[in-house]
Amino acid sequence: MDRLTKYSEECRALADECGGLDRLRELAEADRDGRLVVLPAKTVFELTWDAGPDCDLICPVSVDGEGCCSFCDKGELCIYERKCRQEHIEQIGKTVFLTREEAEAALEAKRDGSTSM
């Protein structure tokens, strides 16, 4: 197999992995336009208020930020593993963390009262 044929097959395989040539073109155009966002991780660890079995709601920390859920006055701050989404980017290092260890350290600091959300 000559080099050009091998290169062509590798390019086709890469395009197939990306959803085909049309999808690859779409991604390249979005990148050139500055519209392509590469998330820092597949999953993140988010500090979230959870009221437990007495409440059907799972509220993001920003609902109250200090103490408990604004809807039910119950809850505790927990760590939830979530699929990383674009809206998490601005919260990384605040209420969203790339590792469980970072999230646990932030949760511990919050419980000790040394930081606020």
PDB file of C-alpha atoms in Angstrom, residues 2-106:
ATOM      1  CA  ASP A   2       1.541   3.291  -0.992  1.00  0.00           C
ATOM      2  CA  ARG A   3       1.777   6.251   1.392  1.00  0.00           C
ATOM      3  CA  LEU A   4      -0.979   8.272  -0.310  1.00  0.00           C
ATOM      4  CA  THR A   5      -3.484   5.428  -0.099  1.00  0.00           C
ATOM      5  CA  LYS A   6      -2.623   4.802   3.546  1.00  0.00           C
ATOM      6  CA  TYR A   7      -2.945   8.524   4.327  1.00  0.00           C
ATOM      7  CA  SER A   8      -6.294   8.683   2.511  1.00  0.00           C
ATOM      8  CA  GLU A   9      -7.628   5.718   4.500  1.00  0.00           C
ATOM      9  CA  GLU A  10      -6.461   7.261   7.785  1.00  0.00           C
ATOM     10  CA  CYS A  11      -8.188  10.554   6.897  1.00  0.00           C
ATOM     11  CA  ARG A  12     -11.413   8.725   6.027  1.00  0.00           C
ATOM     12  CA  ALA A  13     -11.275   6.781   9.318  1.00  0.00           C
ATOM     13  CA  LEU A  14     -10.748  10.029  11.260  1.00  0.00           C
ATOM     14  CA  ALA A  15     -13.654  11.688   9.462  1.00  0.00           C
ATOM     15  CA  ASP A  16     -15.868   8.673  10.244  1.00  0.00           C
ATOM     16  CA  GLU A  17     -14.936   8.951  13.938  1.00  0.00           C
ATOM     17  CA  CYS A  18     -16.092  12.586  13.867  1.00  0.00           C
ATOM     18  CA  GLY A  19     -19.437  11.824  12.251  1.00  0.00           C
ATOM     19  CA  GLY A  20     -18.466  11.969   8.601  1.00  0.00           C
ATOM     20  CA  LEU A  21     -16.977  14.567   6.280  1.00  0.00           C
ATOM     21  CA  ASP A  22     -19.924  16.966   6.587  1.00  0.00           C
ATOM     22  CA  ARG A  23     -19.668  16.956  10.391  1.00  0.00           C
ATOM     23  CA  LEU A  24     -15.907  17.437  10.199  1.00  0.00           C
ATOM     24  CA  ARG A  25     -16.405  20.435   7.877  1.00  0.00           C
ATOM     25  CA  GLU A  26     -19.005  21.851  10.271  1.00  0.00           C
ATOM     26  CA  LEU A  27     -16.601  21.507  13.220  1.00  0.00           C
ATOM     27  CA  ALA A  28     -13.763  23.095  11.256  1.00  0.00           C
ATOM     28  CA  GLU A  29     -15.986  26.047  10.301  1.00  0.00           C
ATOM     29  CA  ALA A  30     -17.140  26.505  13.905  1.00  0.00           C
ATOM     30  CA  ASP A  31     -13.493  26.451  15.020  1.00  0.00           C
ATOM     31  CA  ARG A  32     -12.504  29.085  12.466  1.00  0.00           C
ATOM     32  CA  ASP A  33     -15.459  31.254  13.591  1.00  0.00           C
ATOM     33  CA  GLY A  34     -14.466  30.913  17.254  1.00  0.00           C
ATOM     34  CA  ARG A  35     -17.656  29.007  18.065  1.00  0.00           C
ATOM     35  CA  LEU A  36     -16.099  25.665  18.969  1.00  0.00           C
ATOM     36  CA  VAL A  37     -15.743  24.960  22.687  1.00  0.00           C
ATOM     37  CA  VAL A  38     -13.668  22.074  23.996  1.00  0.00           C
ATOM     38  CA  LEU A  39     -14.787  21.219  27.516  1.00  0.00           C
ATOM     39  CA  PRO A  40     -12.035  20.570  30.064  1.00  0.00           C
ATOM     40  CA  ALA A  41     -13.382  17.161  31.110  1.00  0.00           C
ATOM     41  CA  LYS A  42     -16.055  14.572  30.365  1.00  0.00           C
ATOM     42  CA  THR A  43     -17.399  14.780  33.903  1.00  0.00           C
ATOM     43  CA  VAL A  44     -17.143  17.328  36.700  1.00  0.00           C
ATOM     44  CA  PHE A  45     -17.969  17.310  40.395  1.00  0.00           C
ATOM     45  CA  GLU A  46     -20.536  19.899  41.434  1.00  0.00           C
ATOM     46  CA  LEU A  47     -21.376  21.096  44.928  1.00  0.00           C
ATOM     47  CA  THR A  48     -25.166  20.936  45.091  1.00  0.00           C
ATOM     48  CA  TRP A  49     -27.778  21.349  47.820  1.00  0.00           C
ATOM     49  CA  ASP A  50     -29.825  18.201  48.351  1.00  0.00           C
ATOM     50  CA  ALA A  51     -32.769  18.213  50.763  1.00  0.00           C
ATOM     51  CA  GLY A  52     -32.871  14.426  50.903  1.00  0.00           C
ATOM     52  CA  PRO A  53     -35.953  12.203  50.797  1.00  0.00           C
ATOM     53  CA  ASP A  54     -38.230  14.927  52.210  1.00  0.00           C
ATOM     54  CA  CYS A  55     -37.921  17.017  49.057  1.00  0.00           C
ATOM     55  CA  ASP A  56     -38.289  16.192  45.373  1.00  0.00           C
ATOM     56  CA  LEU A  57     -35.973  19.033  44.289  1.00  0.00           C
ATOM     57  CA  ILE A  58     -32.221  19.008  43.748  1.00  0.00           C
ATOM     58  CA  CYS A  59     -31.191  22.644  43.805  1.00  0.00           C
ATOM     59  CA  PRO A  60     -27.930  24.091  42.517  1.00  0.00           C
ATOM     60  CA  VAL A  61     -25.795  25.874  45.090  1.00  0.00           C
ATOM     61  CA  SER A  62     -26.730  29.203  43.547  1.00  0.00           C
ATOM     62  CA  VAL A  63     -30.354  28.849  44.706  1.00  0.00           C
ATOM     63  CA  ASP A  64     -29.368  29.986  48.188  1.00  0.00           C
ATOM     64  CA  GLY A  65     -25.595  29.820  48.446  1.00  0.00           C
ATOM     65  CA  GLU A  66     -25.631  29.777  52.237  1.00  0.00           C
ATOM     66  CA  GLY A  67     -27.229  27.058  54.290  1.00  0.00           C
ATOM     67  CA  CYS A  68     -30.192  25.524  52.532  1.00  0.00           C
ATOM     68  CA  CYS A  69     -32.618  25.409  49.660  1.00  0.00           C
ATOM     69  CA  SER A  70     -34.764  28.521  49.189  1.00  0.00           C
ATOM     70  CA  PHE A  71     -37.776  26.349  48.355  1.00  0.00           C
ATOM     71  CA  CYS A  72     -37.934  24.005  51.347  1.00  0.00           C
ATOM     72  CA  ASP A  73     -35.453  25.283  54.020  1.00  0.00           C
ATOM     73  CA  LYS A  74     -33.842  21.839  54.241  1.00  0.00           C
ATOM     74  CA  GLY A  75     -30.800  20.188  52.853  1.00  0.00           C
ATOM     75  CA  GLU A  76     -27.105  19.698  52.943  1.00  0.00           C
ATOM     76  CA  LEU A  77     -24.313  20.429  50.534  1.00  0.00           C
ATOM     77  CA  CYS A  78     -23.361  17.311  48.543  1.00  0.00           C
ATOM     78  CA  ILE A  79     -21.025  16.426  45.705  1.00  0.00           C
ATOM     79  CA  TYR A  80     -22.609  15.173  42.494  1.00  0.00           C
ATOM     80  CA  GLU A  81     -20.732  13.866  39.495  1.00  0.00           C
ATOM     81  CA  ARG A  82     -22.207  15.418  36.366  1.00  0.00           C
ATOM     82  CA  LYS A  83     -21.547  15.366  32.647  1.00  0.00           C
ATOM     83  CA  CYS A  84     -19.479  18.474  31.884  1.00  0.00           C
ATOM     84  CA  ARG A  85     -21.487  21.140  30.093  1.00  0.00           C
ATOM     85  CA  GLN A  86     -20.588  24.556  28.746  1.00  0.00           C
ATOM     86  CA  GLU A  87     -22.375  26.333  31.611  1.00  0.00           C
ATOM     87  CA  HIS A  88     -20.007  24.656  34.094  1.00  0.00           C
ATOM     88  CA  ILE A  89     -16.937  26.432  32.693  1.00  0.00           C
ATOM     89  CA  GLU A  90     -17.428  29.706  34.584  1.00  0.00           C
ATOM     90  CA  GLN A  91     -18.038  27.822  37.846  1.00  0.00           C
ATOM     91  CA  ILE A  92     -14.866  25.695  37.744  1.00  0.00           C
ATOM     92  CA  GLY A  93     -12.993  26.227  40.984  1.00  0.00           C
ATOM     93  CA  LYS A  94     -16.057  27.797  42.650  1.00  0.00           C
ATOM     94  CA  THR A  95     -18.871  25.240  42.762  1.00  0.00           C
ATOM     95  CA  VAL A  96     -17.668  22.887  40.007  1.00  0.00           C
ATOM     96  CA  PHE A  97     -14.412  20.933  40.166  1.00  0.00           C
ATOM     97  CA  LEU A  98     -12.485  18.711  37.783  1.00  0.00           C
ATOM     98  CA  THR A  99     -11.634  16.090  40.431  1.00  0.00           C
ATOM     99  CA  ARG A 100     -13.543  14.617  43.343  1.00  0.00           C
ATOM    100  CA  GLU A 101     -10.612  15.490  45.614  1.00  0.00           C
ATOM    101  CA  GLU A 102     -10.907  19.205  44.761  1.00  0.00           C
ATOM    102  CA  ALA A 103     -14.665  19.068  45.372  1.00  0.00           C
ATOM    103  CA  GLU A 104     -14.203  17.301  48.708  1.00  0.00           C
ATOM    104  CA  ALA A 105     -11.639  19.904  49.809  1.00  0.00           C
ATOM    105  CA  ALA A 106     -14.030  22.723  48.867  1.00  0.00           C
TER     106      ALA A 106
END
